[in-house]
Every structure is written in C-alpha cells, then in structure tokens.
GROMACS .gro file of C-alpha atoms in nm:
model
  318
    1UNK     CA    1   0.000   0.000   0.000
    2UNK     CA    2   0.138   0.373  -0.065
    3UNK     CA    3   0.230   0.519   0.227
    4UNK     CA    4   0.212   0.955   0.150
    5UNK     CA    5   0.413   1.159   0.442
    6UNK     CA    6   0.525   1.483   0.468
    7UNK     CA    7   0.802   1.591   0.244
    8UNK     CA    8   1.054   1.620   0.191
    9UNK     CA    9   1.045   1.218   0.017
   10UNK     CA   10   1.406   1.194  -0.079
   11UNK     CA   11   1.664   1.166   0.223
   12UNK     CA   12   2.019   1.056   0.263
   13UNK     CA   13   2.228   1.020   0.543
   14UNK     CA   14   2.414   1.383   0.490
   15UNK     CA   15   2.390   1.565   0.790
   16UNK     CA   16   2.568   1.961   0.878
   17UNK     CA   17   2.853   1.771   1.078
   18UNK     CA   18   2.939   1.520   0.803
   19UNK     CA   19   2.932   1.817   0.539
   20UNK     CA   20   3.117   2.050   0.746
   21UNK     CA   21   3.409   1.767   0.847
   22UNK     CA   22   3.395   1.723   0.458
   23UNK     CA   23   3.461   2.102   0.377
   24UNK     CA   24   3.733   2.074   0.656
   25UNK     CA   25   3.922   1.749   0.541
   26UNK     CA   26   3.913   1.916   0.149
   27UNK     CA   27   4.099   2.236   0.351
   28UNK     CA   28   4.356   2.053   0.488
   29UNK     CA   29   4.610   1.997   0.231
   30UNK     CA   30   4.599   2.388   0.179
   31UNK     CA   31   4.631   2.439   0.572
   32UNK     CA   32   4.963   2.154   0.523
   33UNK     CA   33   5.108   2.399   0.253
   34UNK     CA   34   5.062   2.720   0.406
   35UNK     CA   35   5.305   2.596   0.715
   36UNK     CA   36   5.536   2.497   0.446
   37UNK     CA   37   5.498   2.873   0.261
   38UNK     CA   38   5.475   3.071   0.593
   39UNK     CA   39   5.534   2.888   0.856
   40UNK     CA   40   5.430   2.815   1.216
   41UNK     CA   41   5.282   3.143   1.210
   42UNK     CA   42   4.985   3.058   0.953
   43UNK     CA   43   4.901   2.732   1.180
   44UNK     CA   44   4.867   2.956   1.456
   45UNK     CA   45   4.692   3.208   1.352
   46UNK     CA   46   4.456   2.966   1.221
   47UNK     CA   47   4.403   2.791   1.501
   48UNK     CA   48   4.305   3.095   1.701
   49UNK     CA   49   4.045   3.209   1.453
   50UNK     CA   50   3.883   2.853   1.469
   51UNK     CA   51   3.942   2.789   1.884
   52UNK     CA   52   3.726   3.144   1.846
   53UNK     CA   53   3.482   3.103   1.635
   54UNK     CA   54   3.406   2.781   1.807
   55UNK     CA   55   3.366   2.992   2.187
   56UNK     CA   56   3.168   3.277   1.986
   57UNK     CA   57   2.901   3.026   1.900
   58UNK     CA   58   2.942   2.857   2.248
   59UNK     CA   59   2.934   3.183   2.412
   60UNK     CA   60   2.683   3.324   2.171
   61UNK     CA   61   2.406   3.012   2.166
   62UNK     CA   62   2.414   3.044   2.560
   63UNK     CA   63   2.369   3.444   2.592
   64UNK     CA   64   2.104   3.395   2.315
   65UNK     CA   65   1.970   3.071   2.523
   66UNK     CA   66   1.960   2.861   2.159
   67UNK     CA   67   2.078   2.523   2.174
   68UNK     CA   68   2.457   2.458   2.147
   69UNK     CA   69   2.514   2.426   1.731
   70UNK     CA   70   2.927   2.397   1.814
   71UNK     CA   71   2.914   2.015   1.728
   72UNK     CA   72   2.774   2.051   1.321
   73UNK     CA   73   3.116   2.247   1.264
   74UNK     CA   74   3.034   2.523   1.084
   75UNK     CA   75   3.200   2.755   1.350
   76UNK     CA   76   3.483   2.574   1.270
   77UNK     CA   77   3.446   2.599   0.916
   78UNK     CA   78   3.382   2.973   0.929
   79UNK     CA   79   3.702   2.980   1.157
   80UNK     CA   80   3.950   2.785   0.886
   81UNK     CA   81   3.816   3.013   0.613
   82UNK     CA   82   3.847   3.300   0.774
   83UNK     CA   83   4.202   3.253   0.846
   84UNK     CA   84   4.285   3.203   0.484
   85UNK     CA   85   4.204   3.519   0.394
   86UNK     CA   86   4.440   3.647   0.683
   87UNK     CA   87   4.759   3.748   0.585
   88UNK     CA   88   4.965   3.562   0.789
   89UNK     CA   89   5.150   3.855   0.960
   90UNK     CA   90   4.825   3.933   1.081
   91UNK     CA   91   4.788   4.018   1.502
   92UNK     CA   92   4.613   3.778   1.657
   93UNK     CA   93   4.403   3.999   1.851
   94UNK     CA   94   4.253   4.080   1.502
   95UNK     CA   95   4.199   3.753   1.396
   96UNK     CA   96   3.991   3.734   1.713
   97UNK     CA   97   3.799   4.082   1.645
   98UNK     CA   98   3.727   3.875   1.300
   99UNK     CA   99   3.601   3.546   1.449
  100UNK     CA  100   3.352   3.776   1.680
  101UNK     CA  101   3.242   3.958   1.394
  102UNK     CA  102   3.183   3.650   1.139
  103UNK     CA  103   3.005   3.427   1.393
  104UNK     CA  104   2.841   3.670   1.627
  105UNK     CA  105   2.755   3.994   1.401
  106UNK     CA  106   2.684   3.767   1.080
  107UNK     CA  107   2.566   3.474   1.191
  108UNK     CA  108   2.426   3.446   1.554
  109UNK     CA  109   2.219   3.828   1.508
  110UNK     CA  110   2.051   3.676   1.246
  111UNK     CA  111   1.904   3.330   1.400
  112UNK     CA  112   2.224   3.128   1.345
  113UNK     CA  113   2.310   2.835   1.090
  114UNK     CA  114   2.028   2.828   0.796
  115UNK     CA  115   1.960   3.223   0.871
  116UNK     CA  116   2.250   3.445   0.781
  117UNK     CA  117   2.191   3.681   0.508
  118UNK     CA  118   2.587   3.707   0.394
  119UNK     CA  119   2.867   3.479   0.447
  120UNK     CA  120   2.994   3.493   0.762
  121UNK     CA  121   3.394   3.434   0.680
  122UNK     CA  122   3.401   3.710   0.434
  123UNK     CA  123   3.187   3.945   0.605
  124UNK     CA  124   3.462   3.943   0.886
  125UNK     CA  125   3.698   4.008   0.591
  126UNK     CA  126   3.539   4.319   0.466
  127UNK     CA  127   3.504   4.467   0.785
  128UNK     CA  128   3.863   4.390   0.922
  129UNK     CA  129   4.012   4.537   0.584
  130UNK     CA  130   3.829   4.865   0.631
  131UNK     CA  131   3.920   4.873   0.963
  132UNK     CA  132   4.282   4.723   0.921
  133UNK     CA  133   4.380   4.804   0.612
  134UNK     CA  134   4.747   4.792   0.623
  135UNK     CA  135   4.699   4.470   0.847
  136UNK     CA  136   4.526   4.312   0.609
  137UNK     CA  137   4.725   4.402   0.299
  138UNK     CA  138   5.050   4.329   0.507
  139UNK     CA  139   5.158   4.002   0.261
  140UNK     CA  140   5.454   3.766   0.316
  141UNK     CA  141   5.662   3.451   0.281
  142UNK     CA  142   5.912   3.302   0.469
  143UNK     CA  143   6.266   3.451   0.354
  144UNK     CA  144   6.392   3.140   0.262
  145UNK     CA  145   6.207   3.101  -0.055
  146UNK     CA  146   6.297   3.422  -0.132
  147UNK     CA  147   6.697   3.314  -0.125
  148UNK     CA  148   6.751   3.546   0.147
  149UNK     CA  149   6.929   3.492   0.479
  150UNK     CA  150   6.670   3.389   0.799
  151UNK     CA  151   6.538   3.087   0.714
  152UNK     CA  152   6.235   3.116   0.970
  153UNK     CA  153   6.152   3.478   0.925
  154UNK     CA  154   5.862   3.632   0.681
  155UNK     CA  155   5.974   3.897   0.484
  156UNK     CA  156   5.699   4.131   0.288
  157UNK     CA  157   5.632   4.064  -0.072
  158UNK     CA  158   5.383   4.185  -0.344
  159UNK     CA  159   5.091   3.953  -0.415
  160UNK     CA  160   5.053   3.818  -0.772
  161UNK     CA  161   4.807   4.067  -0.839
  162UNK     CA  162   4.961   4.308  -0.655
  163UNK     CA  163   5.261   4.314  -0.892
  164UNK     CA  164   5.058   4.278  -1.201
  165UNK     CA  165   4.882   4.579  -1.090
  166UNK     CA  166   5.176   4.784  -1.047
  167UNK     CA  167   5.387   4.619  -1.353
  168UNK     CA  168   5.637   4.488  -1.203
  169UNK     CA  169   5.789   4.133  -1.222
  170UNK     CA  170   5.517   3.869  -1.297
  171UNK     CA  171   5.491   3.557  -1.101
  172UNK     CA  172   5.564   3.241  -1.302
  173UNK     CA  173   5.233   3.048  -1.431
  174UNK     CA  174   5.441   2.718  -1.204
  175UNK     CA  175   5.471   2.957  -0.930
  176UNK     CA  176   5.107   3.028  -0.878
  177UNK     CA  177   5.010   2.702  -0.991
  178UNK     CA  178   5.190   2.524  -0.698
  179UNK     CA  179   5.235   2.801  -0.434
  180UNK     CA  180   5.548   2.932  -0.376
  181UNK     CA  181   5.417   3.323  -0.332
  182UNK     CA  182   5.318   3.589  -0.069
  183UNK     CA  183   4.954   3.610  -0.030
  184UNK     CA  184   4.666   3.512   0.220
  185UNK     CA  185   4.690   3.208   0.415
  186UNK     CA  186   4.510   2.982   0.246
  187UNK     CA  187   4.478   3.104  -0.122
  188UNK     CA  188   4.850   3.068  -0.231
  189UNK     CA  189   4.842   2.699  -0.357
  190UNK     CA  190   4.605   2.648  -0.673
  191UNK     CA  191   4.632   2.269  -0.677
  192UNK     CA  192   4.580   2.216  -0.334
  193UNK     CA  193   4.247   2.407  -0.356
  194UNK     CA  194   4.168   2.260  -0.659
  195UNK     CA  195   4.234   1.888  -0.463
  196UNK     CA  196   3.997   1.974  -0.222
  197UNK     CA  197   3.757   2.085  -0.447
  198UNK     CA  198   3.798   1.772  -0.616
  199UNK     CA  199   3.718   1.576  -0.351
  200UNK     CA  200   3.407   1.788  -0.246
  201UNK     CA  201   3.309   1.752  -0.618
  202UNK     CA  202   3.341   1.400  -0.582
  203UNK     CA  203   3.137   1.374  -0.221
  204UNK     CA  204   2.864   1.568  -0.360
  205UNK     CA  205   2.913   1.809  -0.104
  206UNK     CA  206   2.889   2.127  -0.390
  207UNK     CA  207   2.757   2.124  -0.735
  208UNK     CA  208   2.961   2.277  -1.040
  209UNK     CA  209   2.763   2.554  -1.167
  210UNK     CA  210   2.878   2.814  -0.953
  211UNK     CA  211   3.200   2.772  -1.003
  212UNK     CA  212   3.261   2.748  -1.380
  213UNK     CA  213   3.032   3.034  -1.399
  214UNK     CA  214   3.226   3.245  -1.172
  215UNK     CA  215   3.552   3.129  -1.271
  216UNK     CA  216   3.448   3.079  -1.690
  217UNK     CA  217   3.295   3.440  -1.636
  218UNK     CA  218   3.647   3.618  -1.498
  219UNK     CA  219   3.823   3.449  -1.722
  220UNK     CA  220   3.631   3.552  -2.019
  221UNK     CA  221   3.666   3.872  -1.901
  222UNK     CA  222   4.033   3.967  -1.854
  223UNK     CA  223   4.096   3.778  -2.171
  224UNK     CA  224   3.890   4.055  -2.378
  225UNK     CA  225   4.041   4.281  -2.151
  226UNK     CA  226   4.395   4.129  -2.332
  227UNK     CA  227   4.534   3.975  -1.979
  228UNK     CA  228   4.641   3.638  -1.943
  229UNK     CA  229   4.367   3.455  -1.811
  230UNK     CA  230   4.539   3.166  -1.634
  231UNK     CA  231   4.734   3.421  -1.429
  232UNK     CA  232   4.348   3.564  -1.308
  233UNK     CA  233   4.291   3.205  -1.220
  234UNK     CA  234   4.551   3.117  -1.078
  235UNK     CA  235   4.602   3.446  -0.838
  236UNK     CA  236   4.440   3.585  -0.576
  237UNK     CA  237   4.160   3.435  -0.450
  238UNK     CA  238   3.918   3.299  -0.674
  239UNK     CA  239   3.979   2.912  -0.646
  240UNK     CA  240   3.920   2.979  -0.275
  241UNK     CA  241   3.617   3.194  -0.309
  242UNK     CA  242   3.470   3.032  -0.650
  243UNK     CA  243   3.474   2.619  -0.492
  244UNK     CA  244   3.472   2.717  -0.061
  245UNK     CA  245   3.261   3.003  -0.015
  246UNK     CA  246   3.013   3.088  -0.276
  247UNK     CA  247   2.871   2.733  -0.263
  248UNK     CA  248   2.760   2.791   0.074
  249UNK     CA  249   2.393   2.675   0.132
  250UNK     CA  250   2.279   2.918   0.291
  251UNK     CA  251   2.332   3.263   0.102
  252UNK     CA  252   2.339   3.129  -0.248
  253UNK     CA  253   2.086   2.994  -0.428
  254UNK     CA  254   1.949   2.649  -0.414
  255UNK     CA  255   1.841   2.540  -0.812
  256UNK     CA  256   2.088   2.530  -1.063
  257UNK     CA  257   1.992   2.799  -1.291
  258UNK     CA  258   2.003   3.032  -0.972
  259UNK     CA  259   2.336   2.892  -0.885
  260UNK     CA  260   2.470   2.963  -1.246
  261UNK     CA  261   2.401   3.345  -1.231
  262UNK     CA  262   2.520   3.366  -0.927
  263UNK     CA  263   2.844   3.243  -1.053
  264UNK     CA  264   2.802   3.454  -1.391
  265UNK     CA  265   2.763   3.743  -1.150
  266UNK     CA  266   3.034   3.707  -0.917
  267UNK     CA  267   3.281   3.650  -1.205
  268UNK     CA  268   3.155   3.977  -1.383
  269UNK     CA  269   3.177   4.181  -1.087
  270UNK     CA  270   3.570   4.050  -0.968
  271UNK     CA  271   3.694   4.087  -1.323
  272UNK     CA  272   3.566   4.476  -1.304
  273UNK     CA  273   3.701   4.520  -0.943
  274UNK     CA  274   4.038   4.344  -1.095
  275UNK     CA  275   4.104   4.528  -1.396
  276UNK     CA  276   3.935   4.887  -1.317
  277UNK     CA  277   3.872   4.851  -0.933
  278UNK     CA  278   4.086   5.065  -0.648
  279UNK     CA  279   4.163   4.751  -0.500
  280UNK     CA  280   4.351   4.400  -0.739
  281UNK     CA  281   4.130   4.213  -0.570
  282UNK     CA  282   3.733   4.161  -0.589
  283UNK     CA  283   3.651   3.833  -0.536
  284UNK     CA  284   3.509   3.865  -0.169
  285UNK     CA  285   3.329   4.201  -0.255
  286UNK     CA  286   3.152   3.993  -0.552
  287UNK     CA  287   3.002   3.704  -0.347
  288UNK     CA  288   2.909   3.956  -0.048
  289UNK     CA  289   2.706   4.147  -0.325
  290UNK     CA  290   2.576   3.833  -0.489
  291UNK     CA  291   2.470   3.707  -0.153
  292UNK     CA  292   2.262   4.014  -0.090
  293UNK     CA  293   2.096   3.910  -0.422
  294UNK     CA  294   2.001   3.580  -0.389
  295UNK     CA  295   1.685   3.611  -0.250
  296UNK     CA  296   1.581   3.756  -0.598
  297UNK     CA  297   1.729   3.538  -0.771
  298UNK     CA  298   1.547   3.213  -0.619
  299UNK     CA  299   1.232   3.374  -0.678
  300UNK     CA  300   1.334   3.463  -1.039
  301UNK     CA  301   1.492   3.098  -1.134
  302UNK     CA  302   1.223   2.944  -0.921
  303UNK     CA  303   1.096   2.609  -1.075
  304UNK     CA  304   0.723   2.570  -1.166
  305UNK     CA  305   0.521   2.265  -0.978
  306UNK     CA  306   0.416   1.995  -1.161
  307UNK     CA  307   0.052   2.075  -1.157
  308UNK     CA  308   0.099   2.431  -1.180
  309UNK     CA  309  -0.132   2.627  -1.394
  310UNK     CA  310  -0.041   2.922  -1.589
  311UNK     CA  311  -0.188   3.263  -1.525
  312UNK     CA  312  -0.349   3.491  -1.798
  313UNK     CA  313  -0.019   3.713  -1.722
  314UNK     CA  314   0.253   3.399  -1.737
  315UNK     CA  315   0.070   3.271  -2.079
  316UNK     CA  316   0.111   3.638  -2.224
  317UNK     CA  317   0.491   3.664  -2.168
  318UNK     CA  318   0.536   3.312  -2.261
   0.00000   0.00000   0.00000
C-alpha cells in the first residue's frame, strides 16, 4: 500500500557535521602547505580564529539561550576560512575581532546556521580590511624562498596581483600554480584548492555551476580585456572563493539555474574590481554582493510545480 508523508520524500544520510568535516578534510592539504609557505605562524593564527569562532558560537548560543550548534562544525568551518584570507602577519588579537564579527555579528544576530543573510567568513573580511587596512594588505613569505638569509623569518612581498597591478615582475604560471608566493593564508596553492575541491566535487558536497560560472565568467573577461587569463585564475583568490565560499547553502541559491548566475555574476563583478577597481582584488566584494541578491534570484529561477497552472499574465509573456 502507498504510504504519503510529509516531504521532503528523498533523504540521505548527509547531515551539517558530516558536510562541514567534509569542507574541513578538502581544507587541509591547503592548511599543510601554508606551514610549508609561511610557517608556524599561519598554523597559529589559524588555530586561534577557529578555537574562536568555536567559543563565539558557544558563548553566543548560551547568551542567546539557543541550543549549542558547536558540534555541526560550521563555527569551525567559518574559523578555517576566515584565516585564509588572513595574511599571515596578521595580530592575533585581530583575527579574534574577526572570528567575533563573522560568527556573532553575521551569523548568531541573524538566527544562526540556515539564517545568515551574507557569508559569515568574508563578512569578517570586509570589515577587518576597512578597519585594518594595512593589516590586512601586510603580505609575506618566509625569507627562505625568497633566497635570502633567515630561514624562519617572513619577509613582505607583493601579491601576484599586486605586482601585475603595479607592472612589475610577474609571477611564473608554475609559481602560482603550486604556491610558492606571498599572499593570504590559504589562497596561495592552486592545486591544493583545486584537490579539495575535487574531492568535495566528488562527495557531492557542492555542485559545479557556480564555479565554472564564476571562474568561466572572470576568465572571459580579462581575456577581452587582453590579460592572461590563467594568471586571473591562478592568483588571488578565486579558487578559494569560486569552490569554498560561494557554494555555501545558505546565502546562495538552491536550483541550478540560480546557482549559475550567481556564478556569472560574481565573475563579472571580480573581473571589473580586478582590472578597473581601487583595489587587485574583488573576489570577496563579488560574493558579499551576490549574496545580498540571492533572494531575488530564487524567486526569479524558481521552478514551476508539476501541476501548476499558468496565469493569464505567465501565458502572455510566454
């Protein structure tokens, strides 16, 4: 006999924790690499923002008196992320200020997991680079892959988009490509990210739509622009922010066609910021905007019910 329930009818055994240890375990090689690039510094600094993010919900859920939500890991997901878009010269007392700001004045305000209108990692960032500005742009890498005396000791050094902004000697396609360059924490190596993003491919944890739209969209861009457009990959963030941060659930959109032009959006909008923009970088400026917009955009790519009639207005515009 059919049995009808309530929906949802299709269910899996994905849960937040399993997705979130998922998101973490893709991270990791990155994290691995970025003690290699800057040393013990990055792993500390990283390890702060999460320890952080993970009392800020703690703290947060009992203030608010919500039930604990520490053990699905998305604090501690917010935490990693955060801290790879820390420059790794960054004071930790920042990186702390950050952590408050991403999981109590993005997150928690709003209701908590499921509720937040922007994503909570690179909220923090925007607000700590207008605050910190020279902080936040302060980039190294450890002197020794530099050839210069002090093995352990970061030395400053223009990003990859920093020097192509300015002119001045390019970073090697290899370079980017495996790593060895001064930038945020965790978007330095391209093949590590794009190994983790493999694997999250692979576990169904994100879908591909948003990310070859953003990524085929910047690309696209700088190349009519007449820029190389494997550099633009390659640089900066937008590996990190295309695959880890603007397929979050919760402040993109859920159907594919919504998820595409959000993609095709963020691309357009880092590409401008890139090649005409104050700043080299736009990638976390794009998503924050995009986020802001996907309420509009699931009503606009919402999908029609089965038994869904047309109205005399719907059959007039086709």
């Amino acid at each position: 006999m059919l049995k009808v329930s309530a929906s949802p009818h299709i269910r899996d055994n994905s849960s937040s924790t399993k997705i979130m240890g998922d998101v973490l375990i893709a991270l990791l090689p990155a994290l691995l690499f970025a003690y290699y690039v800057f040393g013990l510094r990055a792993v500390i600094l990283s390890l702060v923002t999460v320890l952080s993010s993970v009392f800020f919900e703690w703290s947060g859920n009992r203030l608010m008196r919500r039930p604990q939500t520490i053990q699905d890991l998305s604090a501690a997901v917010t935490g990693l992320l955060l801290a790879f878009n820390f420059p790794p010269s960054l004071p930790l007392w920042m990186a702390v200020l950050g952590s408050f700001v991403a999981i109590i004045g993005s997150k928690l305000i709003f209701g908590g997991m499921g509720h937040n209108i922007t994503n909570p990692a690179l909220t923090a960032r925007v607000f700590l680079l207008i605050c910190f500005p020279q902080e936040m742009t302060d980039f190294s890498i450890l002197a020794r892959h530099l050839g210069q005396a002090g093995d352990y000791d970061l030395v400053s050094s223009a990003t990859a988009l920093g020097k192509l902004r300015e002119n001045s000697e390019m970073s090697s396609l290899k370079q980017l490509f495996f790593g060895l360059q001064a930038g945020c924490i965790g978007e330095v190596s391209a093949a590590l990210l794009l190994l983790g993003a493999a694997y999250l491919l692979i576990k169904q944890v994100i879908d591909p739509w948003t990310p070859l739209a953003f990524i085929g969209s910047t690309m696209l861009i700088v190349w009519i622009a007449g820029q190389n457009p494997l550099f633009h990959l390659l640089s900066g963030g937008l590996i990190l922010g295309a695959f880890y941060m603007a397929t979050d659930y919760v402040t993109t959109p859920y159907s594919p066609k919504g998820k595409f032009f959000f993609g095709l959006g963020c691309g357009i909008i880092t590409a401008l910021i890139r090649l005409y923009g104050a700043t080299p970088e736009g990638v976390s400026y794009s998503i924050l905007v995009m986020n802001i917009l996907t309420p509009h955009l699931n009503n606009i790519c919402r999908e029609k019910p089965l038994s869904h009639h047309l109205s005399k207005q719907e059959v007039a515009h086709g």
